C-alpha positions as CSV (number, residue, x, y, z in Angstrom):
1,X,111.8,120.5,69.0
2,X,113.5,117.3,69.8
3,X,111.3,114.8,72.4
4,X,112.8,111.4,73.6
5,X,109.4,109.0,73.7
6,X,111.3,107.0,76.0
7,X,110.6,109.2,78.8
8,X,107.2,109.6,78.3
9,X,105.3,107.4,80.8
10,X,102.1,107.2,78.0
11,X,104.8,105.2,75.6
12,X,106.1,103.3,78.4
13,X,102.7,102.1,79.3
14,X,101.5,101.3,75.9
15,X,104.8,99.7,75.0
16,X,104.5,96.8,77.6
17,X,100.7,96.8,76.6
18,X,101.5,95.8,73.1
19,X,104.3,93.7,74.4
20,X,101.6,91.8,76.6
21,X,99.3,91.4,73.8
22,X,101.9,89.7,71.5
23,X,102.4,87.3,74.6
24,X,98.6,86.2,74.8
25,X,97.6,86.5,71.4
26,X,100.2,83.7,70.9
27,X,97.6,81.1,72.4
28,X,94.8,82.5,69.9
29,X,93.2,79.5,67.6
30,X,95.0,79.2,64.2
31,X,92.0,80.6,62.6
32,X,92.4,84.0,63.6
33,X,96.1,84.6,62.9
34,X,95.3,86.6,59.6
35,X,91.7,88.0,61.6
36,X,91.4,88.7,65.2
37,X,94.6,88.1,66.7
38,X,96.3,90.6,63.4
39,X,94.1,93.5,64.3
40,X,94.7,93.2,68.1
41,X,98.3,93.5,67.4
42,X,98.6,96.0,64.7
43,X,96.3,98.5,67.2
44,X,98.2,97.7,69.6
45,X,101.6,98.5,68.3
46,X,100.1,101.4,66.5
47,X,99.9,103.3,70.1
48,X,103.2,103.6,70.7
49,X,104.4,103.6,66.7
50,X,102.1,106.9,66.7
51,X,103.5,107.9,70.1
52,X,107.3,107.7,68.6
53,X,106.5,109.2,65.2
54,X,104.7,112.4,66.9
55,X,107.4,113.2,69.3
56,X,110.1,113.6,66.0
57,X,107.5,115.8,64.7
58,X,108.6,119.5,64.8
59,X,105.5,121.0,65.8
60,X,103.3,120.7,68.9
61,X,100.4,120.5,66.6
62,X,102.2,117.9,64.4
63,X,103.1,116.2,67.7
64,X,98.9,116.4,69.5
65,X,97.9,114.8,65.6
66,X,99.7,111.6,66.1
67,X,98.6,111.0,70.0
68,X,95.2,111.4,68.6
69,X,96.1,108.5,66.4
70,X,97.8,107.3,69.0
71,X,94.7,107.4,71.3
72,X,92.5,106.3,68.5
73,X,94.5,102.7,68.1
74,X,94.5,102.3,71.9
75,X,90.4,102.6,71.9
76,X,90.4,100.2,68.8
77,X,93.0,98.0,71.0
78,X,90.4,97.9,73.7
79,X,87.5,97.0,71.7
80,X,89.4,93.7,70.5
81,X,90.4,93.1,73.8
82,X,86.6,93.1,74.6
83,X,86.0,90.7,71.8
84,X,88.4,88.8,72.6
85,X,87.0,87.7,76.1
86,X,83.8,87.2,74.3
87,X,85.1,85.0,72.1
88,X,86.6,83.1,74.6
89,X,90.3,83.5,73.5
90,X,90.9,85.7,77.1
91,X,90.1,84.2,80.2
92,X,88.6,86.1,83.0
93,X,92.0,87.2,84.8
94,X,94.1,87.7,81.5
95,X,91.1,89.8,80.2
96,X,91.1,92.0,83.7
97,X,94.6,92.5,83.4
98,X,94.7,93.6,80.1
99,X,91.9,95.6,80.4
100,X,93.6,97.6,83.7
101,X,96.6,98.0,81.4
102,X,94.5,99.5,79.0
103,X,92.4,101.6,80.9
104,X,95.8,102.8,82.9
105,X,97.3,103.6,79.4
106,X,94.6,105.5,78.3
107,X,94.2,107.8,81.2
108,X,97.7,108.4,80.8
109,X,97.9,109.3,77.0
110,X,94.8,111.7,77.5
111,X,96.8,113.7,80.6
112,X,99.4,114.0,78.2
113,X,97.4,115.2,75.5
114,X,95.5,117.2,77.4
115,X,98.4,119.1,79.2
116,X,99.2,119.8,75.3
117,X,96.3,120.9,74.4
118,X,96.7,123.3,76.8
119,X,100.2,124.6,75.8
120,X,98.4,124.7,72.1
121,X,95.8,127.8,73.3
């Protein structure tokens, strides 16, 4: 079963949200280029990487495994988000805005996982 990712509004949404983070996480200190700022982005980019490489999988059940990856990075994603404000490295509005991104994202993954699950009874 062939899927296109681009037309799923979950990728879309977690796409720009790892875009966003590569943007902001260009101002982190110097010190946490191998540390904080690393782990941000590699959950970040691993939403819609998972997203992608479940939609060329040939079964639905192949396809739910990686957008529970998928769904698993974006949680990770939002604890360093978290930490990031914290720490400081996020002010106030850029940490709200991220954070709605994130929360948007994830409602939208979990509709389209759980309109899968459904298909998978």
């Amino acid at each position: 079963m062939s899927r296109n990712h681009k037309n799923l509004k979950a990728f879309q949404l977690s796409h720009d949200l790892a875009i966003e983070i590569y943007t902001v996480t260009k101002a982190f200190p110097r010190q946490e280029v191998f540390g904080l700022t690393n782990q941000l982005r590699r959950a970040a980019t691993s939403v819609p990487s998972n997203i992608v490489e479940g939609c060329a999988r040939r079964t639905l059940k192949d396809y739910l495994h990686f957008l529970y990856i998928a769904s698993g990075s974006l949680a990770e994603a939002g604890y360093f988000i978290e930490l990031s404000h914290e720490l400081g490295y996020l002010g106030r509005e850029v940490f709200e805005r991220l954070n709605e991104r994130h929360n948007h994202c994830a409602r939208t993954l979990q509709a389209l996982i759980s309109s899968l699950e459904k298909k998978d009874c």
